[in-house]
Coordinates of C-alpha atoms in Angstrom, one line a residue:
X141 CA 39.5 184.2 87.2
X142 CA 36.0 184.6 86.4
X143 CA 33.9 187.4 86.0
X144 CA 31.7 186.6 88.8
X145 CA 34.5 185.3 91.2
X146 CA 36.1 188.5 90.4
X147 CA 33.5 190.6 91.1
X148 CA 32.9 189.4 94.4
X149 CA 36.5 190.0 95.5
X150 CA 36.5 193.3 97.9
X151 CA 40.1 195.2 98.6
X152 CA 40.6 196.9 101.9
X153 CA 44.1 197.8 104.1
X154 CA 44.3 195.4 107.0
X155 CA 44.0 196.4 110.6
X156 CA 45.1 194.8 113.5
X157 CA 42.5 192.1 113.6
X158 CA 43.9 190.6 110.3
X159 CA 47.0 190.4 111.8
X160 CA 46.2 186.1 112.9
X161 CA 44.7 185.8 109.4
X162 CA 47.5 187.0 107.7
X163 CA 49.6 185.3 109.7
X164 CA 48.1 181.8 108.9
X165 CA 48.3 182.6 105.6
X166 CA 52.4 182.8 105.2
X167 CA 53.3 179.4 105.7
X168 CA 50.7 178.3 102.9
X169 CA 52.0 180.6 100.9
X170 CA 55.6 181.0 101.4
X171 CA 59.0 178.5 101.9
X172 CA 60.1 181.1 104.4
X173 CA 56.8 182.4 106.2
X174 CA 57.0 185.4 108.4
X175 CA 55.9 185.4 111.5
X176 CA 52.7 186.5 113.8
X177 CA 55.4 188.7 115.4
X178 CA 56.8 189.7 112.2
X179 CA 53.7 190.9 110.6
X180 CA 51.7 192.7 114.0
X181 CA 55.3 194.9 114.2
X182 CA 54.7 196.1 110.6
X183 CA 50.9 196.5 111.1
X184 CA 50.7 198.2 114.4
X185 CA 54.2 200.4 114.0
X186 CA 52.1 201.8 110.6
X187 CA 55.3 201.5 109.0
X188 CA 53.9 198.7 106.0
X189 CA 50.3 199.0 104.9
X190 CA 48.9 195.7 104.0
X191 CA 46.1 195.8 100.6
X192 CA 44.5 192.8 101.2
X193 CA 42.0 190.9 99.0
X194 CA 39.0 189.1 100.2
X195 CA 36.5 186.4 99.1
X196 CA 33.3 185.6 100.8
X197 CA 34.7 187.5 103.8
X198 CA 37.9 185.6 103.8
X199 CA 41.7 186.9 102.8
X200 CA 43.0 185.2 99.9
X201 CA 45.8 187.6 99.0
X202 CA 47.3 190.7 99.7
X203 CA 50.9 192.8 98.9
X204 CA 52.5 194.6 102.4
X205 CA 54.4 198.0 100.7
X206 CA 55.8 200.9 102.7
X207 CA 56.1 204.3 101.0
X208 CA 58.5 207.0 102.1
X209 CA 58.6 210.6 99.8
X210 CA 58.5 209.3 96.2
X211 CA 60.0 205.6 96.9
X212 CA 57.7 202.6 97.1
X213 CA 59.3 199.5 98.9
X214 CA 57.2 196.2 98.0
X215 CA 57.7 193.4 100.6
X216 CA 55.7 190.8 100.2
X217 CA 53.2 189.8 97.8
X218 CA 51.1 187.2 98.9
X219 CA 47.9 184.7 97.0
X220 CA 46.6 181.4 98.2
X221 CA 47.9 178.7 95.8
X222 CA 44.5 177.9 94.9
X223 CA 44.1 181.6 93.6
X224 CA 47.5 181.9 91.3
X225 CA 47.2 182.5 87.8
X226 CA 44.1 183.8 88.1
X227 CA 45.2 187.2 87.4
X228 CA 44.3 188.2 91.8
X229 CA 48.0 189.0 92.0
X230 CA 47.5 192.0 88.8
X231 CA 44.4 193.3 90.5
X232 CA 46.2 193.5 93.9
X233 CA 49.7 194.9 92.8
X234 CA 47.6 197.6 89.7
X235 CA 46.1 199.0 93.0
X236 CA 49.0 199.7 95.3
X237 CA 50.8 201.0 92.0
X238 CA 47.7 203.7 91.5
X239 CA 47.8 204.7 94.9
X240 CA 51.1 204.9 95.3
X241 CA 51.2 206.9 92.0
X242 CA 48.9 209.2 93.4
X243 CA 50.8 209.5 97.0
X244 CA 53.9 210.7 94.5
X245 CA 55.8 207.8 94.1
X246 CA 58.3 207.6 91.5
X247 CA 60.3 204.5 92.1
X248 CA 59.0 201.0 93.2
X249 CA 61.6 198.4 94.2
X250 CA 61.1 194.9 94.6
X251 CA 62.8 191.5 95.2
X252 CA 61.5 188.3 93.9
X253 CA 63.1 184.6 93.8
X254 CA 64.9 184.0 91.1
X255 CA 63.2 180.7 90.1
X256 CA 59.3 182.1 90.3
X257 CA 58.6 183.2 86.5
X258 CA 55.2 183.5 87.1
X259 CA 55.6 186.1 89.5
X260 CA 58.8 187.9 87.2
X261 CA 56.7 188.1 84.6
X262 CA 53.7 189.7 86.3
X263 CA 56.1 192.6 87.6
X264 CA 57.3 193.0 84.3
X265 CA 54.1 193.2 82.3
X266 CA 53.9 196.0 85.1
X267 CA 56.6 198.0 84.4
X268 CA 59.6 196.3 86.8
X269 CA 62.8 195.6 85.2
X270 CA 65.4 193.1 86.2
X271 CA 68.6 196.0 88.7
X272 CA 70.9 193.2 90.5
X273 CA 70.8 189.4 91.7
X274 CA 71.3 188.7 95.4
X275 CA 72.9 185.3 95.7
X276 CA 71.6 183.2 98.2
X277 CA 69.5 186.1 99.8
X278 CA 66.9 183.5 101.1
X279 CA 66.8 181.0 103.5
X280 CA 67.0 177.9 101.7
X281 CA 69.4 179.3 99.6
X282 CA 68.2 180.4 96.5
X283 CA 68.9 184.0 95.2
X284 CA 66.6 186.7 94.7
X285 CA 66.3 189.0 91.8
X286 CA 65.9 192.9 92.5
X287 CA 63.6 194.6 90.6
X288 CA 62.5 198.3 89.6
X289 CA 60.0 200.4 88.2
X290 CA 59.7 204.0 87.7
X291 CA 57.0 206.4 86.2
X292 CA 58.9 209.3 84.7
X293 CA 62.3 209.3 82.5
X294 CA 65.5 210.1 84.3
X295 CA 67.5 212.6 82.7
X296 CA 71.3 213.2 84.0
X297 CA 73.9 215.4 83.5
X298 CA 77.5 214.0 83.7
X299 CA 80.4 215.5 84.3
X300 CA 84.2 213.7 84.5
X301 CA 87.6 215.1 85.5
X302 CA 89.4 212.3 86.6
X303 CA 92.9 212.6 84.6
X304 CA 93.7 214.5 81.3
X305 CA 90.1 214.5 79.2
X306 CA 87.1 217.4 80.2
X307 CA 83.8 215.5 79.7
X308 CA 80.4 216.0 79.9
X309 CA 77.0 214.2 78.8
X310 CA 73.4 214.3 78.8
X311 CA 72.0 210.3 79.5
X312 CA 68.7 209.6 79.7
X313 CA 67.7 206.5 81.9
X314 CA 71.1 205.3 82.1
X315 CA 71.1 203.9 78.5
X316 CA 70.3 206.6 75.9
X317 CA 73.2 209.2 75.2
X318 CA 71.9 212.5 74.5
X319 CA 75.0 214.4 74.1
X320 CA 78.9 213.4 75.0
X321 CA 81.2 216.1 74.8
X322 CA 84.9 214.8 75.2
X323 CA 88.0 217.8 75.1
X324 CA 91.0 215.8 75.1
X325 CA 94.4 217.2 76.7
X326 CA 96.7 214.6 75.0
X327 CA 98.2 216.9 72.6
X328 CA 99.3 219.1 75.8
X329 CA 101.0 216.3 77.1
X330 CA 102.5 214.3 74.7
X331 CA 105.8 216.8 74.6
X332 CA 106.2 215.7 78.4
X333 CA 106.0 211.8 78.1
X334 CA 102.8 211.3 80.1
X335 CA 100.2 213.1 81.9
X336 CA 101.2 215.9 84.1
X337 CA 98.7 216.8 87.2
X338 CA 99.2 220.5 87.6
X339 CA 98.8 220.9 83.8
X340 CA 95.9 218.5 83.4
X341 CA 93.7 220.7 86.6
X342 CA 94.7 224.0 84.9
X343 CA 93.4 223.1 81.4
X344 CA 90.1 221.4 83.3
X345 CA 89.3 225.2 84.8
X346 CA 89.6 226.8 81.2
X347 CA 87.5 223.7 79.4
X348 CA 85.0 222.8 82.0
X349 CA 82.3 225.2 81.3
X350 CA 82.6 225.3 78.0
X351 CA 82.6 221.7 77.9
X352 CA 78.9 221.1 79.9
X353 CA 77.4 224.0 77.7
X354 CA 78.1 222.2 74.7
X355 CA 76.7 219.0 75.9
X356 CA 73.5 220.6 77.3
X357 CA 73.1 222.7 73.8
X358 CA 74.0 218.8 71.7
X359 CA 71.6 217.2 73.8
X360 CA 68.6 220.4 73.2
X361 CA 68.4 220.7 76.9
X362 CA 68.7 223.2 79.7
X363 CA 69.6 222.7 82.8
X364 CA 65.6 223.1 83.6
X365 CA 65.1 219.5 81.5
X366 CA 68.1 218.1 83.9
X367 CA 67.1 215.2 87.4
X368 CA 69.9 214.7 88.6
X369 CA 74.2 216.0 88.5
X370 CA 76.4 213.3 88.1
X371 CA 80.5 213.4 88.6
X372 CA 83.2 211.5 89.2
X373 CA 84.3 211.9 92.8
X374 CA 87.1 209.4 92.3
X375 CA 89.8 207.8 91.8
X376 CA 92.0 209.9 90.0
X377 CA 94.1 212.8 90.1
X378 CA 93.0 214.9 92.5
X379 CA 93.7 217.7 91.7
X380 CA 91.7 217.1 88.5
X381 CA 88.8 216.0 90.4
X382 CA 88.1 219.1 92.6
X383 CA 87.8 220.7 89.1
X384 CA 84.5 218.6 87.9
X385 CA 83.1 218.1 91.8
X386 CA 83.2 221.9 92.0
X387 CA 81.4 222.5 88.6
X388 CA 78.9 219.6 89.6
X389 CA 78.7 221.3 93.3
X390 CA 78.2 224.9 91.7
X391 CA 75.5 223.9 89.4
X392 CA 73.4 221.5 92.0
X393 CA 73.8 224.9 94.4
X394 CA 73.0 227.2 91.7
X395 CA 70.0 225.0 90.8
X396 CA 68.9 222.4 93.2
X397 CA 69.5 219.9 91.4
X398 CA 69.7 216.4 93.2
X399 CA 74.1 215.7 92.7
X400 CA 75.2 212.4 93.2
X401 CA 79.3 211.1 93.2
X402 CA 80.1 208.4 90.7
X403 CA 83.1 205.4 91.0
X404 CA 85.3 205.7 87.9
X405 CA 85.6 202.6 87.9
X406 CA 81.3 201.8 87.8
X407 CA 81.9 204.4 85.4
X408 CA 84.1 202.2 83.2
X409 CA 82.0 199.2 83.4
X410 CA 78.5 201.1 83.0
X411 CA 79.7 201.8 79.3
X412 CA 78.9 198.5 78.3
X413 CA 75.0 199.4 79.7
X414 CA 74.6 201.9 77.1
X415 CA 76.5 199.9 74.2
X416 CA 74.1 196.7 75.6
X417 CA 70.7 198.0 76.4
X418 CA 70.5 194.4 77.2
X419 CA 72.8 193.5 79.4
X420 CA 72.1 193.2 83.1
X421 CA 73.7 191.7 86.2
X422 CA 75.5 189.8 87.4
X423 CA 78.3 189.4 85.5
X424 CA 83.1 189.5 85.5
X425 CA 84.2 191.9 84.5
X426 CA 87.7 192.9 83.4
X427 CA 88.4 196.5 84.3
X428 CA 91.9 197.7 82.2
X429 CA 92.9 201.0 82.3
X430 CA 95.7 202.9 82.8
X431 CA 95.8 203.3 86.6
X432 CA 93.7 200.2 87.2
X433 CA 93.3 195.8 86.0
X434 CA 90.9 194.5 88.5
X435 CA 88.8 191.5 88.0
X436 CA 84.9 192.0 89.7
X437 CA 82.0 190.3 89.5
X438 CA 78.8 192.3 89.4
X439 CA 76.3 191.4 92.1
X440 CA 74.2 194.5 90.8
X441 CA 74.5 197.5 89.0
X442 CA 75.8 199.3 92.1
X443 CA 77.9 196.5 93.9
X444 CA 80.9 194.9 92.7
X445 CA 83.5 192.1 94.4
X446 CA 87.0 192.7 93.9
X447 CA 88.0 189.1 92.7
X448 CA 91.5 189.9 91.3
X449 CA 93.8 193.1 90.8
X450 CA 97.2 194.2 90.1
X451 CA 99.9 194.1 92.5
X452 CA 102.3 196.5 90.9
X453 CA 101.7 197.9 87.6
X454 CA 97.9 198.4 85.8
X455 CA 98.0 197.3 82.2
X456 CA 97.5 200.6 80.7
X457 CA 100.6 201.8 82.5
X458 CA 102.6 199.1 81.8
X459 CA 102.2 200.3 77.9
X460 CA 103.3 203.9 78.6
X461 CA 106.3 202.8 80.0
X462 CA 107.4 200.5 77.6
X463 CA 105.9 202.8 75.1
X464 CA 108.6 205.2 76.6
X465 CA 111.5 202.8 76.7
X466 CA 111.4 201.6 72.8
X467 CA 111.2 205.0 71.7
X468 CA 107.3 205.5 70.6
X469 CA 106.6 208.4 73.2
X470 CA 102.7 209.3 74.9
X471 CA 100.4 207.4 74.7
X472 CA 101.5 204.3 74.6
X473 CA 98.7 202.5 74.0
X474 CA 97.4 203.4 70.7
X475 CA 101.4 203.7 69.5
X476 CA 102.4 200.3 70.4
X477 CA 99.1 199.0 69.2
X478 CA 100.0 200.7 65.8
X479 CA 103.6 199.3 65.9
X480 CA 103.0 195.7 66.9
X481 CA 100.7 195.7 63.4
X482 CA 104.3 195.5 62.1
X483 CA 106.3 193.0 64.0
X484 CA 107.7 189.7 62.9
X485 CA 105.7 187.5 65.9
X486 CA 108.6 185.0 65.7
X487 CA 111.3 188.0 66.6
X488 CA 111.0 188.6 70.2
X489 CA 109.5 186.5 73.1
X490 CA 109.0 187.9 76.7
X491 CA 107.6 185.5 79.4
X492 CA 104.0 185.6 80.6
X493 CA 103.3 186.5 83.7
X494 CA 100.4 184.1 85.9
X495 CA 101.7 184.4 89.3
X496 CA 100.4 181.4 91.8
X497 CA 98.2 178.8 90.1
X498 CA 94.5 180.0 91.6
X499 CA 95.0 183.7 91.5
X500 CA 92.9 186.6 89.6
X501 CA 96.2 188.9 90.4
X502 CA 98.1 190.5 88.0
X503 CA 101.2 192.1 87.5
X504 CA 102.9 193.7 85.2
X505 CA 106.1 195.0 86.4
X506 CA 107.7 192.1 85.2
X507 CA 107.0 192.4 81.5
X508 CA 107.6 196.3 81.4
X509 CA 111.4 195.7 83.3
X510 CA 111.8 192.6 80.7
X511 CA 111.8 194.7 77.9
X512 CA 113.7 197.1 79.7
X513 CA 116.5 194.4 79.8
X514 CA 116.5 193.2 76.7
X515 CA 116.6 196.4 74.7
X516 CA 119.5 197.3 76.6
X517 CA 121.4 193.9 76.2
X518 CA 120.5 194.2 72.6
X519 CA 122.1 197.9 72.6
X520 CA 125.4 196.6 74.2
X521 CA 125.9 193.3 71.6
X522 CA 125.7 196.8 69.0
X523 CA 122.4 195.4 67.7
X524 CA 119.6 198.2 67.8
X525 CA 116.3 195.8 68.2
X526 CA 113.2 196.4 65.9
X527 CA 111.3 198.3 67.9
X528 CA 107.7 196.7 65.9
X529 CA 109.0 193.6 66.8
X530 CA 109.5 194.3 70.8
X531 CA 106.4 196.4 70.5
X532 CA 104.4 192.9 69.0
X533 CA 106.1 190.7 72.2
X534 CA 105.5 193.0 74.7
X535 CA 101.8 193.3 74.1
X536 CA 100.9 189.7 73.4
X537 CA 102.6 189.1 77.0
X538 CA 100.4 191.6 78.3
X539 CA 96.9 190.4 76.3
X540 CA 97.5 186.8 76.7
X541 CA 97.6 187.1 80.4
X542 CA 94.3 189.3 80.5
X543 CA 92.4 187.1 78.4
X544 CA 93.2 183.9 80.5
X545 CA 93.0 185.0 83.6
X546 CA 89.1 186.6 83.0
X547 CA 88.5 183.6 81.1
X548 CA 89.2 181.3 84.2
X549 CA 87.5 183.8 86.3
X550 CA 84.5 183.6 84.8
X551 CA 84.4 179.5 84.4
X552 CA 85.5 179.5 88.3
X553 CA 82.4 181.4 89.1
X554 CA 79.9 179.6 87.1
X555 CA 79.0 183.0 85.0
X556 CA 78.8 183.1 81.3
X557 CA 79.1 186.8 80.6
X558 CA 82.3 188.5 80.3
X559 CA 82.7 192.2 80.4
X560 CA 85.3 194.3 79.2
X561 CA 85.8 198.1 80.2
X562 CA 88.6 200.6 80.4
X563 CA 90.9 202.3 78.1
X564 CA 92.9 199.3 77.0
X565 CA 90.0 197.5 76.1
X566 CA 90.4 199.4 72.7
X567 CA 93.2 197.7 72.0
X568 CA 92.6 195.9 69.4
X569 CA 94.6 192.9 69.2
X570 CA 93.1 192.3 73.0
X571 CA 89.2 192.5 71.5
X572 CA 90.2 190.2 68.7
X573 CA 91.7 187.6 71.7
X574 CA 89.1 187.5 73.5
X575 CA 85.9 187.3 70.5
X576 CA 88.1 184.4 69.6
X577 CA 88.3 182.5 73.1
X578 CA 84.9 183.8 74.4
X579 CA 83.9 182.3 71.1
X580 CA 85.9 178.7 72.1
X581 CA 84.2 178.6 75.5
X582 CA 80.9 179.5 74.4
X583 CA 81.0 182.6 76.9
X584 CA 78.6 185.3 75.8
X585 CA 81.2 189.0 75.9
X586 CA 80.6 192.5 75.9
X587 CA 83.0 194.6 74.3
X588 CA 81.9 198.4 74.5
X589 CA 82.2 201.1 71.8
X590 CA 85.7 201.9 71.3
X591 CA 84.6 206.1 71.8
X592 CA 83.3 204.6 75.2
X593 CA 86.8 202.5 76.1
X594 CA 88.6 205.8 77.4
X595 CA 87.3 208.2 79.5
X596 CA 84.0 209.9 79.1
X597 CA 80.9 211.2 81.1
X598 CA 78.1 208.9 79.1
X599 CA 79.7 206.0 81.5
X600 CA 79.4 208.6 84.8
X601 CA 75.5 209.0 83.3
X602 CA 74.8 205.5 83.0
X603 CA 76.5 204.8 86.4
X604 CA 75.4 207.6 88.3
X605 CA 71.0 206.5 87.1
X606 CA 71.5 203.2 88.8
X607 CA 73.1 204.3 91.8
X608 CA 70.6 207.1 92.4
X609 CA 67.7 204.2 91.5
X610 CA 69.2 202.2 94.5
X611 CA 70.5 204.6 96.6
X612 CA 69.2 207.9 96.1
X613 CA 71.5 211.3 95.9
X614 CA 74.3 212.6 97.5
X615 CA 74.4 216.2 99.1
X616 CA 76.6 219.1 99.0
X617 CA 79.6 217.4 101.7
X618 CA 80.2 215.4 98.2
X619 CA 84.1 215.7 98.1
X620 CA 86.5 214.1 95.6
X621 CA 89.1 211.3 96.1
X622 CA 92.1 209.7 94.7
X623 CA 91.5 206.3 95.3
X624 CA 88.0 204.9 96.0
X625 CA 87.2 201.2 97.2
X626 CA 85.4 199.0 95.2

């Protein structure tokens, strides 16, 4: 745009006479134009204010935004074609943004389509980054991309609780670990085969405190420097989740302090934002842990679709009990891991497990009473089986069935990004399976840090930013649960 055609441009908010102007504007602009109706019920309710840019007394542009405490909502962004890539849209959209600024905004939330680049790229040379994909939002179909911008860092204070490891973080905008503190219980309850509830809540009320002033001193922060309390409100034990809701409770009270409630499982899958400051949604992801295996797809950073899940055992649980059964003890994981380094691959065969041809489903039940079976038919014939070797069969049944089955998922969906989260996903004959057939498929995968695999409070940080970006915080009612839908 020139200098002189610039200078001649005048911005004002529009009144209820522009409402006819604006009006006829919409269809020239947009494939899904808003009505006269439409546009005279934001104006005259004073709910949207409408910047609007003229030219010789004419509108050519303008962006409709409503504002409510410190969250700006932009609707609609609107220039005449002959006017685009003339750089109207900047001087339009740098206004609202000052103003808004200066009314105390903090966020600014956006959707745009997902095939205009033009108008991506304006929003963000302004700040906007890419929070979730809406498929098919509009009308003809094509999906919209959400987008978000805030003017001050985020800093969050995590706290997780869920089974048998005290946690707690400092995260800074959902991606940059300050501090994460991790006091493991598994010594406690490895003389008892597994985790025991009542023991796990006990040891959470001695550590917790401890636990979040060593994360605030590793991260050189107070609880002054702190936005936001973040927990995990479920699922899990519950017993051990009253412990870190409390805490989190006490200290938004005590403070506050904004507290929001976090999904575990988000959790889990929000470790791959901080080991990927790249990676956005959507995406499948393979959730495998010891209480959970679900197959999602991420529509956003806050809303997942359950595509698949176990009907019986989870993965992770499946190893503690054959971990139990062959003689290796809690946890099982890491020990049969350890083990199967050992085995003769040719020794021991169990069958894998697919279910009906179409499903995401798992199960796992199967595998963990096959090996049940065996070892004690090997027992009777007076043969005492090699435990490496069972250890080896057992979890390529288990990997080769995880691998597949997200591998089809994600083909089936038309994705190309392929997540990984939860415990098991340290395993490491599973990463090594799936680098090799992501690798075959040309399917780009996300594996996060193995400290970030098992249970944390970075993950609760990273979740807990994007959920308060979309959905704002929680309150004091926040109570904990042992399961939680997706």
């Amino acid at each position: 745009m020139s200098e002189d055609i610039r200078n001649k441009i005048s911005l004002r908010y529009a009144t209820s006479e522009d409402i006819e102007s604006i009006a006829a504007l919409e269809p020239l602009i947009f494939i899904d134009p808003w009505s006269e109706e439409m546009i005279r019920g934001d104006i005259e309710a004073k709910i949207t204010k409408y910047l609007v840019a003229e030219l010789d007394e004419k509108i050519i542009g303008y962006l409709g935004y409503w504002l409510v405490i410190d969250e700006c909502s932009i609707n609609n962004v609107g220039v005449l074609p002959e006017y685009r890539r003339k750089g109207l849209g900047s001087i339009i959209l740098e206004k609202v943004l000052k103003e808004t600024e200066t009314l105390g905004a903090k966020t600014w939330v956006l959707e745009v389509r997902a095939g205009n680049d033009p108008a991506i790229s304006l929003y963000e040379k302004y700040g906007f980054s890419r929070a979730g994909l809406r498929k098919r939002y509009y009308e003809n179909g094509e999906d919209a991309i959400t987008m978000i911008r805030y003017n001050k860092d985020i800093t969050v204070l995590a706290i997780e609780s869920s089974c048998d490891e005290t946690a707690a973080a400092v995260v800074r905008n959902g991606r940059e670990v300050l501090s994460n503190i991790i006091s493991s219980q598994i010594s406690i309850h490895t003389e008892y085969g597994g985790v025991v509830p009542e023991i796990a809540s006990r040891h959470h009320l001695t550590n917790i405190n401890g636990v979040i002033d060593k994360a605030l001193k590793e991260a050189n922060t107070t609880l002054d420097d702190i936005d936001l309390i973040a927990v995990t409100n479920g699922p899990g034990l519950i017993g051990a989740l009253v412990i870190g809701v409390s805490a989190a409770k006490g200290l938004s009270f005590a403070t506050g302090k904004p507290i929001i409630g976090v999904n575990h499982m988000y959790g889990h899958i929000s470790s791959n934002f901080i080991s990927y400051p790249e990676l956005e949604p959507p995406f499948v992801c393979l959730v495998v842990s010891g209480g959970h295996t679900s197959l999602v797809r991420m529509e956003s950073y806050t809303k997942a679709t359950l595509i698949g899940s176990t009907r019986d055992d989870a993965a992770g649980e499946a190893f503690d009990k054959v971990a139990r059964v062959i003689g290796l003890g809690y946890p099982g994981g890491p020990k049969i891991e350890n083990a199967a380094k050992k085995g003769n691959p040719d020794a021991v065969y169990f069958k894998r497990v697919y279910l009906e041809k179409g499903s995401f489903d798992f199960s796992f039940s199967g595998i963990k009473t096959a090996v049940l079976n065996y070892v004690n038919s090997e027992r009777q014939k007076g043969s005492a089986p090699r435990t490496e070797d069972v250890a080896l069969a057992f979890q390529d049944a288990v990997v080769e069935v995880l691998v597949e089955k997200a591998i089809d998922a994600v083909k089936s969906l038309g994705e190309n990004k392929l997540v990984i989260a939860g415990g098991v996903s340290a395993n490491g004959r599973l990463r090594n399976e799936f680098e090799k057939r992501c690798a075959e498929e040309k399917i780009e995968l996300f594996l996060p840090e193995k400290i970030l695999c098992t249970d944390n409070a970075a993950m609760i940080g990273s979740a807990a930013y994007y959920k308060y970006l979309e959905e704002g915080a929680g309150d004091l009612s926040l109570d904990a649960y042992a399961d939680i839908d997706w």
